[in-house]
C-alpha positions as protocol buffer text, in pm:
chain_id: "A"
residue {
  index: 1
  type: MET
  ca { x: 726 y: -1738 z: 8018 }
}
residue {
  index: 2
  type: SER
  ca { x: 905 y: -1834 z: 7698 }
}
residue {
  index: 3
  type: ASN
  ca { x: 979 y: -1611 z: 7402 }
}
residue {
  index: 4
  type: ASN
  ca { x: 823 y: -1858 z: 7161 }
}
residue {
  index: 5
  type: LEU
  ca { x: 467 y: -1959 z: 7081 }
}
residue {
  index: 6
  type: ALA
  ca { x: 215 y: -1824 z: 7332 }
}
residue {
  index: 7
  type: VAL
  ca { x: -111 y: -2015 z: 7275 }
}
residue {
  index: 8
  type: SER
  ca { x: -214 y: -2347 z: 7121 }
}
residue {
  index: 9
  type: VAL
  ca { x: -578 y: -2368 z: 7014 }
}
residue {
  index: 10
  type: ILE
  ca { x: -691 y: -2731 z: 7008 }
}
residue {
  index: 11
  type: ILE
  ca { x: -995 y: -2819 z: 6795 }
}
residue {
  index: 12
  type: PRO
  ca { x: -1121 y: -3179 z: 6762 }
}
residue {
  index: 13
  type: VAL
  ca { x: -1308 y: -3211 z: 6432 }
}
residue {
  index: 14
  type: TYR
  ca { x: -1568 y: -3470 z: 6341 }
}
residue {
  index: 15
  type: ASN
  ca { x: -1807 y: -3429 z: 6045 }
}
residue {
  index: 16
  type: ALA
  ca { x: -1805 y: -3053 z: 6084 }
}
residue {
  index: 17
  type: GLU
  ca { x: -1777 y: -2929 z: 5725 }
}
residue {
  index: 18
  type: LYS
  ca { x: -2075 y: -2697 z: 5779 }
}
residue {
  index: 19
  type: GLY
  ca { x: -1961 y: -2527 z: 6098 }
}
residue {
  index: 20
  type: ILE
  ca { x: -1582 y: -2540 z: 6096 }
}
residue {
  index: 21
  type: ARG
  ca { x: -1538 y: -2242 z: 5863 }
}
residue {
  index: 22
  type: LYS
  ca { x: -1721 y: -2009 z: 6101 }
}
residue {
  index: 23
  type: CYS
  ca { x: -1510 y: -2145 z: 6384 }
}
residue {
  index: 24
  type: LEU
  ca { x: -1177 y: -2101 z: 6205 }
}
residue {
  index: 25
  type: ASP
  ca { x: -1263 y: -1762 z: 6058 }
}
residue {
  index: 26
  type: SER
  ca { x: -1332 y: -1631 z: 6408 }
}
residue {
  index: 27
  type: LEU
  ca { x: -982 y: -1739 z: 6509 }
}
residue {
  index: 28
  type: LEU
  ca { x: -824 y: -1580 z: 6203 }
}
residue {
  index: 29
  type: GLU
  ca { x: -982 y: -1250 z: 6308 }
}
residue {
  index: 30
  type: GLN
  ca { x: -816 y: -1247 z: 6650 }
}
residue {
  index: 31
  type: THR
  ca { x: -646 y: -927 z: 6766 }
}
residue {
  index: 32
  type: PHE
  ca { x: -390 y: -1153 z: 6936 }
}
residue {
  index: 33
  type: LYS
  ca { x: -155 y: -1308 z: 6681 }
}
residue {
  index: 34
  type: ASN
  ca { x: 94 y: -1533 z: 6863 }
}
residue {
  index: 35
  type: PHE
  ca { x: -88 y: -1864 z: 6845 }
}
residue {
  index: 36
  type: GLU
  ca { x: -118 y: -2191 z: 6657 }
}
residue {
  index: 37
  type: ILE
  ca { x: -428 y: -2389 z: 6564 }
}
residue {
  index: 38
  type: ILE
  ca { x: -416 y: -2767 z: 6599 }
}
residue {
  index: 39
  type: LEU
  ca { x: -696 y: -2929 z: 6398 }
}
residue {
  index: 40
  type: LEU
  ca { x: -743 y: -3297 z: 6480 }
}
residue {
  index: 41
  type: ASN
  ca { x: -963 y: -3469 z: 6224 }
}
residue {
  index: 42
  type: ASP
  ca { x: -1116 y: -3758 z: 6417 }
}
residue {
  index: 43
  type: GLY
  ca { x: -1200 y: -3987 z: 6126 }
}
residue {
  index: 44
  type: SER
  ca { x: -1460 y: -3759 z: 5966 }
}
residue {
  index: 45
  type: THR
  ca { x: -1670 y: -3917 z: 5691 }
}
residue {
  index: 46
  type: ASP
  ca { x: -1772 y: -3589 z: 5526 }
}
residue {
  index: 47
  type: ASN
  ca { x: -1551 y: -3323 z: 5362 }
}
residue {
  index: 48
  type: SER
  ca { x: -1413 y: -3186 z: 5689 }
}
residue {
  index: 49
  type: LEU
  ca { x: -1055 y: -3292 z: 5614 }
}
residue {
  index: 50
  type: LYS
  ca { x: -1058 y: -3115 z: 5279 }
}
residue {
  index: 51
  type: VAL
  ca { x: -1176 y: -2794 z: 5445 }
}
residue {
  index: 52
  type: LEU
  ca { x: -907 y: -2821 z: 5713 }
}
residue {
  index: 53
  type: GLN
  ca { x: -633 y: -2877 z: 5458 }
}
residue {
  index: 54
  type: THR
  ca { x: -744 y: -2567 z: 5267 }
}
residue {
  index: 55
  type: TYR
  ca { x: -687 y: -2355 z: 5577 }
}
residue {
  index: 56
  type: ALA
  ca { x: -356 y: -2525 z: 5653 }
}
residue {
  index: 57
  type: ASN
  ca { x: -234 y: -2454 z: 5299 }
}
residue {
  index: 58
  type: HIS
  ca { x: -307 y: -2082 z: 5342 }
}
residue {
  index: 59
  type: TYR
  ca { x: -194 y: -2029 z: 5701 }
}
residue {
  index: 60
  type: PRO
  ca { x: 138 y: -2164 z: 5832 }
}
residue {
  index: 61
  type: PHE
  ca { x: 22 y: -2153 z: 6195 }
}
residue {
  index: 62
  type: VAL
  ca { x: -256 y: -2406 z: 6122 }
}
residue {
  index: 63
  type: ARG
  ca { x: -166 y: -2773 z: 6172 }
}
residue {
  index: 64
  type: VAL
  ca { x: -387 y: -3062 z: 6059 }
}
residue {
  index: 65
  type: ILE
  ca { x: -365 y: -3405 z: 6217 }
}
residue {
  index: 66
  type: ASP
  ca { x: -564 y: -3673 z: 6034 }
}
residue {
  index: 67
  type: LYS
  ca { x: -637 y: -3975 z: 6250 }
}
residue {
  index: 68
  type: GLU
  ca { x: -878 y: -4264 z: 6288 }
}
residue {
  index: 69
  type: ASN
  ca { x: -1191 y: -4209 z: 6492 }
}
residue {
  index: 70
  type: GLU
  ca { x: -1118 y: -4237 z: 6864 }
}
residue {
  index: 71
  type: GLY
  ca { x: -1369 y: -4001 z: 7022 }
}
residue {
  index: 72
  type: VAL
  ca { x: -1334 y: -3651 z: 7159 }
}
residue {
  index: 73
  type: ALA
  ca { x: -1151 y: -3744 z: 7481 }
}
residue {
  index: 74
  type: LYS
  ca { x: -855 y: -3920 z: 7317 }
}
residue {
  index: 75
  type: THR
  ca { x: -850 y: -3656 z: 7045 }
}
residue {
  index: 76
  type: ARG
  ca { x: -818 y: -3369 z: 7292 }
}
residue {
  index: 77
  type: ASN
  ca { x: -555 y: -3563 z: 7488 }
}
residue {
  index: 78
  type: ARG
  ca { x: -349 y: -3597 z: 7172 }
}
residue {
  index: 79
  type: GLY
  ca { x: -387 y: -3226 z: 7113 }
}
residue {
  index: 80
  type: ILE
  ca { x: -240 y: -3154 z: 7456 }
}
residue {
  index: 81
  type: LEU
  ca { x: 66 y: -3366 z: 7375 }
}
residue {
  index: 82
  type: LEU
  ca { x: 113 y: -3184 z: 7043 }
}
residue {
  index: 83
  type: ALA
  ca { x: 72 y: -2834 z: 7185 }
}
residue {
  index: 84
  type: LYS
  ca { x: 377 y: -2609 z: 7147 }
}
residue {
  index: 85
  type: GLY
  ca { x: 229 y: -2300 z: 7310 }
}
residue {
  index: 86
  type: ASP
  ca { x: 279 y: -2188 z: 7669 }
}
residue {
  index: 87
  type: TYR
  ca { x: -99 y: -2196 z: 7712 }
}
residue {
  index: 88
  type: ILE
  ca { x: -380 y: -2413 z: 7578 }
}
residue {
  index: 89
  type: VAL
  ca { x: -729 y: -2316 z: 7463 }
}
residue {
  index: 90
  type: PHE
  ca { x: -995 y: -2566 z: 7356 }
}
residue {
  index: 91
  type: VAL
  ca { x: -1262 y: -2481 z: 7098 }
}
residue {
  index: 92
  type: ASP
  ca { x: -1536 y: -2712 z: 6968 }
}
residue {
  index: 93
  type: ASN
  ca { x: -1571 y: -2737 z: 6590 }
}
residue {
  index: 94
  type: ASP
  ca { x: -1921 y: -2583 z: 6571 }
}
residue {
  index: 95
  type: ASP
  ca { x: -1847 y: -2290 z: 6801 }
}
residue {
  index: 96
  type: TYR
  ca { x: -1681 y: -1955 z: 6745 }
}
residue {
  index: 97
  type: VAL
  ca { x: -1514 y: -1683 z: 6953 }
}
residue {
  index: 98
  type: ASN
  ca { x: -1509 y: -1304 z: 6968 }
}
residue {
  index: 99
  type: SER
  ca { x: -1215 y: -1124 z: 6806 }
}
residue {
  index: 100
  type: ASP
  ca { x: -1059 y: -1034 z: 7145 }
}
residue {
  index: 101
  type: TYR
  ca { x: -1099 y: -1384 z: 7290 }
}
residue {
  index: 102
  type: LEU
  ca { x: -735 y: -1494 z: 7292 }
}
residue {
  index: 103
  type: GLN
  ca { x: -613 y: -1148 z: 7390 }
}
residue {
  index: 104
  type: VAL
  ca { x: -836 y: -1132 z: 7698 }
}
residue {
  index: 105
  type: PHE
  ca { x: -751 y: -1481 z: 7820 }
}
residue {
  index: 106
  type: TYR
  ca { x: -380 y: -1457 z: 7745 }
}
residue {
  index: 107
  type: GLU
  ca { x: -342 y: -1129 z: 7932 }
}
residue {
  index: 108
  type: SER
  ca { x: -540 y: -1261 z: 8228 }
}
residue {
  index: 109
  type: ILE
  ca { x: -340 y: -1580 z: 8271 }
}
residue {
  index: 110
  type: SER
  ca { x: 7 y: -1449 z: 8192 }
}
residue {
  index: 111
  type: LYS
  ca { x: 5 y: -1128 z: 8396 }
}
residue {
  index: 112
  type: GLU
  ca { x: -96 y: -1299 z: 8720 }
}
residue {
  index: 113
  type: GLU
  ca { x: 77 y: -1632 z: 8652 }
}
residue {
  index: 114
  type: MET
  ca { x: -239 y: -1838 z: 8686 }
}
residue {
  index: 115
  type: ASP
  ca { x: -279 y: -2205 z: 8591 }
}
residue {
  index: 116
  type: ILE
  ca { x: -642 y: -2167 z: 8479 }
}
residue {
  index: 117
  type: VAL
  ca { x: -854 y: -1867 z: 8385 }
}
residue {
  index: 118
  type: LEU
  ca { x: -1228 y: -1920 z: 8335 }
}
residue {
  index: 119
  type: GLY
  ca { x: -1493 y: -1705 z: 8171 }
}
residue {
  index: 120
  type: GLY
  ca { x: -1860 y: -1724 z: 8081 }
}
residue {
  index: 121
  type: TYR
  ca { x: -2016 y: -1798 z: 7745 }
}
residue {
  index: 122
  type: ARG
  ca { x: -2307 y: -1728 z: 7516 }
}
residue {
  index: 123
  type: ARG
  ca { x: -2531 y: -1989 z: 7362 }
}
residue {
  index: 124
  type: VAL
  ca { x: -2633 y: -1908 z: 7006 }
}
residue {
  index: 125
  type: ASN
  ca { x: -2887 y: -2062 z: 6768 }
}
residue {
  index: 126
  type: GLN
  ca { x: -2859 y: -2141 z: 6397 }
}
residue {
  index: 127
  type: GLU
  ca { x: -2916 y: -1774 z: 6312 }
}
residue {
  index: 128
  type: TYR
  ca { x: -2628 y: -1691 z: 6550 }
}
residue {
  index: 129
  type: LYS
  ca { x: -2864 y: -1507 z: 6783 }
}
residue {
  index: 130
  type: ILE
  ca { x: -2792 y: -1525 z: 7155 }
}
residue {
  index: 131
  type: ILE
  ca { x: -3046 y: -1746 z: 7333 }
}
residue {
  index: 132
  type: PHE
  ca { x: -2866 y: -1764 z: 7667 }
}
residue {
  index: 133
  type: GLN
  ca { x: -2572 y: -1594 z: 7836 }
}
residue {
  index: 134
  type: GLN
  ca { x: -2384 y: -1743 z: 8129 }
}
residue {
  index: 135
  type: ASP
  ca { x: -2207 y: -1482 z: 8337 }
}
residue {
  index: 136
  type: LEU
  ca { x: -1956 y: -1581 z: 8603 }
}
residue {
  index: 137
  type: ILE
  ca { x: -1856 y: -1397 z: 8918 }
}
residue {
  index: 138
  type: ASP
  ca { x: -1540 y: -1462 z: 9116 }
}
residue {
  index: 139
  type: THR
  ca { x: -1663 y: -1717 z: 9373 }
}
residue {
  index: 140
  type: ASP
  ca { x: -1558 y: -2070 z: 9469 }
}
residue {
  index: 141
  type: TRP
  ca { x: -1876 y: -2211 z: 9315 }
}
residue {
  index: 142
  type: SER
  ca { x: -1850 y: -2037 z: 8976 }
}
residue {
  index: 143
  type: LYS
  ca { x: -1589 y: -2279 z: 8845 }
}
residue {
  index: 144
  type: TYR
  ca { x: -1841 y: -2562 z: 8886 }
}
residue {
  index: 145
  type: ILE
  ca { x: -2109 y: -2382 z: 8684 }
}
residue {
  index: 146
  type: VAL
  ca { x: -1911 y: -2423 z: 8361 }
}
residue {
  index: 147
  type: VAL
  ca { x: -1715 y: -2749 z: 8346 }
}
residue {
  index: 148
  type: ALA
  ca { x: -1671 y: -2766 z: 7969 }
}
residue {
  index: 149
  type: PRO
  ca { x: -1308 y: -2734 z: 7850 }
}
residue {
  index: 150
  type: TRP
  ca { x: -1383 y: -2417 z: 7651 }
}
residue {
  index: 151
  type: ALA
  ca { x: -1437 y: -2057 z: 7768 }
}
residue {
  index: 152
  type: ARG
  ca { x: -1107 y: -2082 z: 7954 }
}
residue {
  index: 153
  type: ILE
  ca { x: -732 y: -2105 z: 7913 }
}
residue {
  index: 154
  type: TYR
  ca { x: -483 y: -2345 z: 8073 }
}
residue {
  index: 155
  type: ARG
  ca { x: -111 y: -2327 z: 8138 }
}
residue {
  index: 156
  type: THR
  ca { x: 32 y: -2604 z: 7921 }
}
residue {
  index: 157
  type: SER
  ca { x: 301 y: -2710 z: 8169 }
}
residue {
  index: 158
  type: PHE
  ca { x: 36 y: -2738 z: 8442 }
}
residue {
  index: 159
  type: LEU
  ca { x: -168 y: -2987 z: 8239 }
}
residue {
  index: 160
  type: LYS
  ca { x: 132 y: -3191 z: 8127 }
}
residue {
  index: 161
  type: GLU
  ca { x: 317 y: -3203 z: 8460 }
}
residue {
  index: 162
  type: ASN
  ca { x: 3 y: -3311 z: 8645 }
}
residue {
  index: 163
  type: GLN
  ca { x: -94 y: -3555 z: 8368 }
}
residue {
  index: 164
  type: ILE
  ca { x: -444 y: -3409 z: 8350 }
}
residue {
  index: 165
  type: GLN
  ca { x: -631 y: -3586 z: 8072 }
}
residue {
  index: 166
  type: PHE
  ca { x: -983 y: -3619 z: 7940 }
}
residue {
  index: 167
  type: PHE
  ca { x: -1171 y: -3923 z: 8067 }
}
residue {
  index: 168
  type: ASP
  ca { x: -1254 y: -4158 z: 7780 }
}
residue {
  index: 169
  type: TYR
  ca { x: -1614 y: -4244 z: 7866 }
}
residue {
  index: 170
  type: PRO
  ca { x: -1958 y: -4196 z: 7703 }
}
residue {
  index: 171
  type: ILE
  ca { x: -2046 y: -3915 z: 7946 }
}
residue {
  index: 172
  type: GLY
  ca { x: -1860 y: -3656 z: 8148 }
}
residue {
  index: 173
  type: GLU
  ca { x: -1516 y: -3672 z: 7984 }
}
residue {
  index: 174
  type: ASP
  ca { x: -1487 y: -3295 z: 8024 }
}
residue {
  index: 175
  type: VAL
  ca { x: -1630 y: -3297 z: 8378 }
}
residue {
  index: 176
  type: VAL
  ca { x: -1359 y: -3530 z: 8507 }
}
residue {
  index: 177
  type: PHE
  ca { x: -1093 y: -3326 z: 8325 }
}
residue {
  index: 178
  type: SER
  ca { x: -1208 y: -2992 z: 8466 }
}
residue {
  index: 179
  type: LEU
  ca { x: -1262 y: -3106 z: 8824 }
}
residue {
  index: 180
  type: ASN
  ca { x: -930 y: -3289 z: 8823 }
}
residue {
  index: 181
  type: ALA
  ca { x: -762 y: -2966 z: 8714 }
}
residue {
  index: 182
  type: TYR
  ca { x: -942 y: -2764 z: 8982 }
}
residue {
  index: 183
  type: ASN
  ca { x: -819 y: -3007 z: 9246 }
}
residue {
  index: 184
  type: LYS
  ca { x: -457 y: -2970 z: 9136 }
}
residue {
  index: 185
  type: THR
  ca { x: -417 y: -2593 z: 9181 }
}
residue {
  index: 186
  type: ASP
  ca { x: -529 y: -2284 z: 9369 }
}
residue {
  index: 187
  type: LYS
  ca { x: -409 y: -2060 z: 9088 }
}
residue {
  index: 188
  type: ILE
  ca { x: -752 y: -2021 z: 8930 }
}
residue {
  index: 189
  type: LYS
  ca { x: -903 y: -1692 z: 8823 }
}
residue {
  index: 190
  type: ILE
  ca { x: -1257 y: -1616 z: 8705 }
}
residue {
  index: 191
  type: ILE
  ca { x: -1313 y: -1322 z: 8473 }
}
residue {
  index: 192
  type: ASP
  ca { x: -1625 y: -1133 z: 8372 }
}
residue {
  index: 193
  type: TYR
  ca { x: -1604 y: -1208 z: 8002 }
}
residue {
  index: 194
  type: ASN
  ca { x: -1834 y: -1387 z: 7755 }
}
residue {
  index: 195
  type: GLY
  ca { x: -1635 y: -1419 z: 7435 }
}
residue {
  index: 196
  type: TYR
  ca { x: -1711 y: -1785 z: 7367 }
}
residue {
  index: 197
  type: ASN
  ca { x: -2016 y: -1865 z: 7153 }
}
residue {
  index: 198
  type: TRP
  ca { x: -2154 y: -2214 z: 7203 }
}
residue {
  index: 199
  type: PHE
  ca { x: -2355 y: -2319 z: 6899 }
}
residue {
  index: 200
  type: PHE
  ca { x: -2690 y: -2478 z: 6986 }
}
residue {
  index: 201
  type: ASN
  ca { x: -2708 y: -2773 z: 6747 }
}
residue {
  index: 202
  type: GLU
  ca { x: -3060 y: -2914 z: 6769 }
}
residue {
  index: 203
  type: SER
  ca { x: -2957 y: -3239 z: 6600 }
}
residue {
  index: 204
  type: SER
  ca { x: -2662 y: -3313 z: 6828 }
}
residue {
  index: 205
  type: ILE
  ca { x: -2671 y: -3579 z: 7096 }
}
residue {
  index: 206
  type: SER
  ca { x: -2604 y: -3329 z: 7374 }
}
residue {
  index: 207
  type: ASN
  ca { x: -2920 y: -3136 z: 7289 }
}
residue {
  index: 208
  type: THR
  ca { x: -3149 y: -3433 z: 7232 }
}
residue {
  index: 209
  type: SER
  ca { x: -3303 y: -3657 z: 7495 }
}
residue {
  index: 210
  type: GLN
  ca { x: -3121 y: -3989 z: 7498 }
}
residue {
  index: 211
  type: ARG
  ca { x: -3309 y: -4309 z: 7428 }
}
residue {
  index: 212
  type: GLY
  ca { x: -3321 y: -4416 z: 7788 }
}
residue {
  index: 213
  type: PHE
  ca { x: -3017 y: -4514 z: 7989 }
}
residue {
  index: 214
  type: ASN
  ca { x: -2714 y: -4607 z: 7782 }
}
residue {
  index: 215
  type: PRO
  ca { x: -2610 y: -4964 z: 7874 }
}
residue {
  index: 216
  type: LYS
  ca { x: -2247 y: -4863 z: 7817 }
}
residue {
  index: 217
  type: ILE
  ca { x: -2268 y: -4611 z: 8102 }
}
residue {
  index: 218
  type: ASP
  ca { x: -2214 y: -4724 z: 8460 }
}
residue {
  index: 219
  type: ILE
  ca { x: -2309 y: -4410 z: 8650 }
}
residue {
  index: 220
  type: VAL
  ca { x: -2160 y: -4537 z: 8976 }
}
residue {
  index: 221
  type: TYR
  ca { x: -1828 y: -4606 z: 8804 }
}
residue {
  index: 222
  type: PHE
  ca { x: -1834 y: -4256 z: 8657 }
}
residue {
  index: 223
  type: LEU
  ca { x: -1913 y: -4089 z: 8990 }
}
residue {
  index: 224
  type: SER
  ca { x: -1637 y: -4293 z: 9156 }
}
residue {
  index: 225
  type: GLN
  ca { x: -1384 y: -4175 z: 8897 }
}
residue {
  index: 226
  type: LEU
  ca { x: -1500 y: -3818 z: 8948 }
}
residue {
  index: 227
  type: LYS
  ca { x: -1466 y: -3837 z: 9326 }
}
residue {
  index: 228
  type: GLU
  ca { x: -1122 y: -3996 z: 9295 }
}
residue {
  index: 229
  type: VAL
  ca { x: -972 y: -3707 z: 9097 }
}
residue {
  index: 230
  type: ALA
  ca { x: -1175 y: -3417 z: 9236 }
}
residue {
  index: 231
  type: GLY
  ca { x: -1110 y: -3451 z: 9609 }
}
residue {
  index: 232
  type: ASP
  ca { x: -1383 y: -3361 z: 9857 }
}
residue {
  index: 233
  type: SER
  ca { x: -1556 y: -3034 z: 9938 }
}
residue {
  index: 234
  type: ILE
  ca { x: -1905 y: -2898 z: 9999 }
}
residue {
  index: 235
  type: TYR
  ca { x: -1901 y: -2781 z: 9637 }
}
residue {
  index: 236
  type: LEU
  ca { x: -1808 y: -3120 z: 9497 }
}
residue {
  index: 237
  type: ARG
  ca { x: -2080 y: -3292 z: 9700 }
}
residue {
  index: 238
  type: TYR
  ca { x: -2337 y: -3044 z: 9577 }
}
residue {
  index: 239
  type: PHE
  ca { x: -2206 y: -3082 z: 9222 }
}
residue {
  index: 240
  type: ILE
  ca { x: -2240 y: -3461 z: 9241 }
}
residue {
  index: 241
  type: LYS
  ca { x: -2602 y: -3429 z: 9353 }
}
residue {
  index: 242
  type: ARG
  ca { x: -2667 y: -3175 z: 9079 }
}
residue {
  index: 243
  type: TYR
  ca { x: -2505 y: -3402 z: 8821 }
}
residue {
  index: 244
  type: TYR
  ca { x: -2690 y: -3722 z: 8907 }
}
residue {
  index: 245
  type: ILE
  ca { x: -3021 y: -3536 z: 8912 }
}
residue {
  index: 246
  type: TRP
  ca { x: -2945 y: -3412 z: 8561 }
}
residue {
  index: 247
  type: TYR
  ca { x: -2846 y: -3764 z: 8454 }
}
residue {
  index: 248
  type: LEU
  ca { x: -3165 y: -3920 z: 8586 }
}
residue {
  index: 249
  type: LEU
  ca { x: -3391 y: -3655 z: 8437 }
}
residue {
  index: 250
  type: PHE
  ca { x: -3212 y: -3641 z: 8101 }
}
residue {
  index: 251
  type: SER
  ca { x: -3166 y: -4013 z: 8041 }
}
residue {
  index: 252
  type: GLY
  ca { x: -3463 y: -4130 z: 8242 }
}
residue {
  index: 253
  type: ARG
  ca { x: -3729 y: -3951 z: 8041 }
}
residue {
  index: 254
  type: SER
  ca { x: -3726 y: -4219 z: 7769 }
}
residue {
  index: 255
  type: ALA
  ca { x: -3660 y: -4506 z: 8009 }
}
residue {
  index: 256
  type: SER
  ca { x: -3907 y: -4719 z: 8196 }
}
residue {
  index: 257
  type: SER
  ca { x: -4004 y: -4649 z: 8556 }
}
residue {
  index: 258
  type: SER
  ca { x: -3823 y: -4963 z: 8675 }
}
residue {
  index: 259
  type: GLU
  ca { x: -3503 y: -4864 z: 8491 }
}
residue {
  index: 260
  type: PHE
  ca { x: -3521 y: -4517 z: 8643 }
}
residue {
  index: 261
  type: MET
  ca { x: -3562 y: -4654 z: 8994 }
}
residue {
  index: 262
  type: ASN
  ca { x: -3280 y: -4905 z: 8948 }
}
residue {
  index: 263
  type: GLN
  ca { x: -3043 y: -4624 z: 8848 }
}
residue {
  index: 264
  type: TYR
  ca { x: -3167 y: -4405 z: 9132 }
}
residue {
  index: 265
  type: ARG
  ca { x: -3117 y: -4677 z: 9394 }
}
residue {
  index: 266
  type: MET
  ca { x: -2764 y: -4756 z: 9270 }
}
residue {
  index: 267
  type: ILE
  ca { x: -2669 y: -4390 z: 9296 }
}
residue {
  index: 268
  type: LYS
  ca { x: -2819 y: -4348 z: 9643 }
}
residue {
  index: 269
  type: GLU
  ca { x: -2644 y: -4663 z: 9765 }
}
residue {
  index: 270
  type: TRP
  ca { x: -2310 y: -4535 z: 9636 }
}
residue {
  index: 271
  type: ILE
  ca { x: -2364 y: -4194 z: 9797 }
}
residue {
  index: 272
  type: GLY
  ca { x: -2436 y: -4362 z: 10130 }
}
residue {
  index: 273
  type: GLN
  ca { x: -2127 y: -4582 z: 10107 }
}
residue {
  index: 274
  type: GLU
  ca { x: -1900 y: -4294 z: 10009 }
}
residue {
  index: 275
  type: GLN
  ca { x: -2066 y: -4048 z: 10248 }
}
residue {
  index: 276
  type: VAL
  ca { x: -2084 y: -3773 z: 9989 }
}
residue {
  index: 277
  type: ASP
  ca { x: -2444 y: -3662 z: 10030 }
}
residue {
  index: 278
  type: SER
  ca { x: -2506 y: -3288 z: 10015 }
}
residue {
  index: 279
  type: ASN
  ca { x: -2749 y: -3089 z: 10226 }
}
residue {
  index: 280
  type: LEU
  ca { x: -2645 y: -2763 z: 10066 }
}
residue {
  index: 281
  type: SER
  ca { x: -2948 y: -2573 z: 9941 }
}
residue {
  index: 282
  type: PRO
  ca { x: -2946 y: -2440 z: 9583 }
}
residue {
  index: 283
  type: LEU
  ca { x: -3073 y: -2118 z: 9741 }
}
residue {
  index: 284
  type: SER
  ca { x: -2760 y: -2083 z: 9953 }
}
residue {
  index: 285
  type: ASN
  ca { x: -2521 y: -1793 z: 9893 }
}
residue {
  index: 286
  type: LYS
  ca { x: -2245 y: -2054 z: 9868 }
}
residue {
  index: 287
  type: VAL
  ca { x: -2377 y: -2150 z: 9523 }
}
residue {
  index: 288
  type: HIS
  ca { x: -2465 y: -1798 z: 9414 }
}
residue {
  index: 289
  type: GLY
  ca { x: -2519 y: -1778 z: 9040 }
}
residue {
  index: 290
  type: GLU
  ca { x: -2701 y: -2109 z: 9004 }
}
residue {
  index: 291
  type: ARG
  ca { x: -2952 y: -2101 z: 8719 }
}
residue {
  index: 292
  type: PHE
  ca { x: -3318 y: -2074 z: 8817 }
}
residue {
  index: 293
  type: GLN
  ca { x: -3410 y: -2386 z: 8621 }
}
residue {
  index: 294
  type: ILE
  ca { x: -3151 y: -2593 z: 8806 }
}
residue {
  index: 295
  type: ILE
  ca { x: -3264 y: -2456 z: 9142 }
}
residue {
  index: 296
  type: ILE
  ca { x: -3620 y: -2568 z: 9069 }
}
residue {
  index: 297
  type: PHE
  ca { x: -3510 y: -2916 z: 8960 }
}
residue {
  index: 298
  type: ILE
  ca { x: -3300 y: -2971 z: 9273 }
}
residue {
  index: 299
  type: LEU
  ca { x: -3569 y: -2843 z: 9509 }
}
residue {
  index: 300
  type: LEU
  ca { x: -3828 y: -3062 z: 9338 }
}
residue {
  index: 301
  type: PHE
  ca { x: -3605 y: -3367 z: 9354 }
}
residue {
  index: 302
  type: ARG
  ca { x: -3531 y: -3316 z: 9722 }
}
residue {
  index: 303
  type: SER
  ca { x: -3901 y: -3277 z: 9798 }
}
residue {
  index: 304
  type: LEU
  ca { x: -3977 y: -3602 z: 9618 }
}
residue {
  index: 305
  type: GLU
  ca { x: -3704 y: -3777 z: 9815 }
}
residue {
  index: 306
  type: SER
  ca { x: -3815 y: -3645 z: 10152 }
}
residue {
  index: 307
  type: LEU
  ca { x: -4177 y: -3739 z: 10083 }
}
residue {
  index: 308
  type: ARG
  ca { x: -4070 y: -4078 z: 9943 }
}
residue {
  index: 309
  type: LEU
  ca { x: -4252 y: -4006 z: 9621 }
}
residue {
  index: 310
  type: MET
  ca { x: -3974 y: -4104 z: 9381 }
}
residue {
  index: 311
  type: PRO
  ca { x: -4146 y: -4429 z: 9268 }
}
residue {
  index: 312
  type: LEU
  ca { x: -4465 y: -4238 z: 9187 }
}
residue {
  index: 313
  type: PHE
  ca { x: -4270 y: -3965 z: 9012 }
}
residue {
  index: 314
  type: SER
  ca { x: -4087 y: -4221 z: 8796 }
}
residue {
  index: 315
  type: LYS
  ca { x: -4418 y: -4372 z: 8683 }
}
residue {
  index: 316
  type: ILE
  ca { x: -4543 y: -4030 z: 8575 }
}
residue {
  index: 317
  type: TYR
  ca { x: -4219 y: -3893 z: 8430 }
}
residue {
  index: 318
  type: CYS
  ca { x: -4073 y: -4194 z: 8247 }
}
residue {
  index: 319
  type: LYS
  ca { x: -4214 y: -4261 z: 7901 }
}
residue {
  index: 320
  type: GLY
  ca { x: -4031 y: -4583 z: 7818 }
}
residue {
  index: 321
  type: LYS
  ca { x: -4192 y: -4924 z: 7799 }
}
residue {
  index: 322
  type: LYS
  ca { x: -4183 y: -5158 z: 8095 }
}
residue {
  index: 323
  type: THR
  ca { x: -3899 y: -5408 z: 8094 }
}
């Protein structure tokens, strides 16, 4: 532990002039004071940069990096390289944290010399009312429930020495990052704390059904990259099944039945080749804490597979035009 800067807070910013003030003000109200804020303006086309510079002019611990648009993965990776703190925290530009957020995470990771400390989060709407709360308990599965880079703290040297970076791809850049990190250390702690507030932006891509399958996404390539960095375990296999079910349901809703089945067959072929199928039930104690909605989706999907009803399901579920 050094005697210098304790925590670097990395915030990628893109067209966030409306939400960034709430985000930054929550950090200025922290009970913990030994930290810096690295604001990386990723080629915003609104007044985000002007807002960021206003904060930097008033607070010496706020740094602004203005750069061309590269996407969130490369932006976060640059933030890691620039971090001067012993520990790193990621915050998204629309989100905000409780006043004890940095204090709780810093004490948890520094006292027990962990590499990663994870917590839960709250999802809030535009009136900042809580619409969902994700609690975590200290189990092997809990770290797979939340794979976003926020609601946690990392040891900076751990990330840099292991060259853990965000995956520059249209989906799952944070998933690859998190599971790669999990695979590189056993020094992981889960705490019962929900100080991160994830803003539910109804207009954002992540909260809106995609227009079918993105032609820029090769799901088999993505799953291969994930398996390569994440190792192998019963939890990873279950996570992969969980993830591809989400992908098919989320992207497939606006696709055609034939597109859905093509994606499904590619995934199943890859799973067979790599021998990473999972028979773990979502009702098992090994995945305790799984959300009810996810349990239902997985059980339904498995039933459709066992009864060989996936083609019929795709014709009913998919709303896209035939290709």
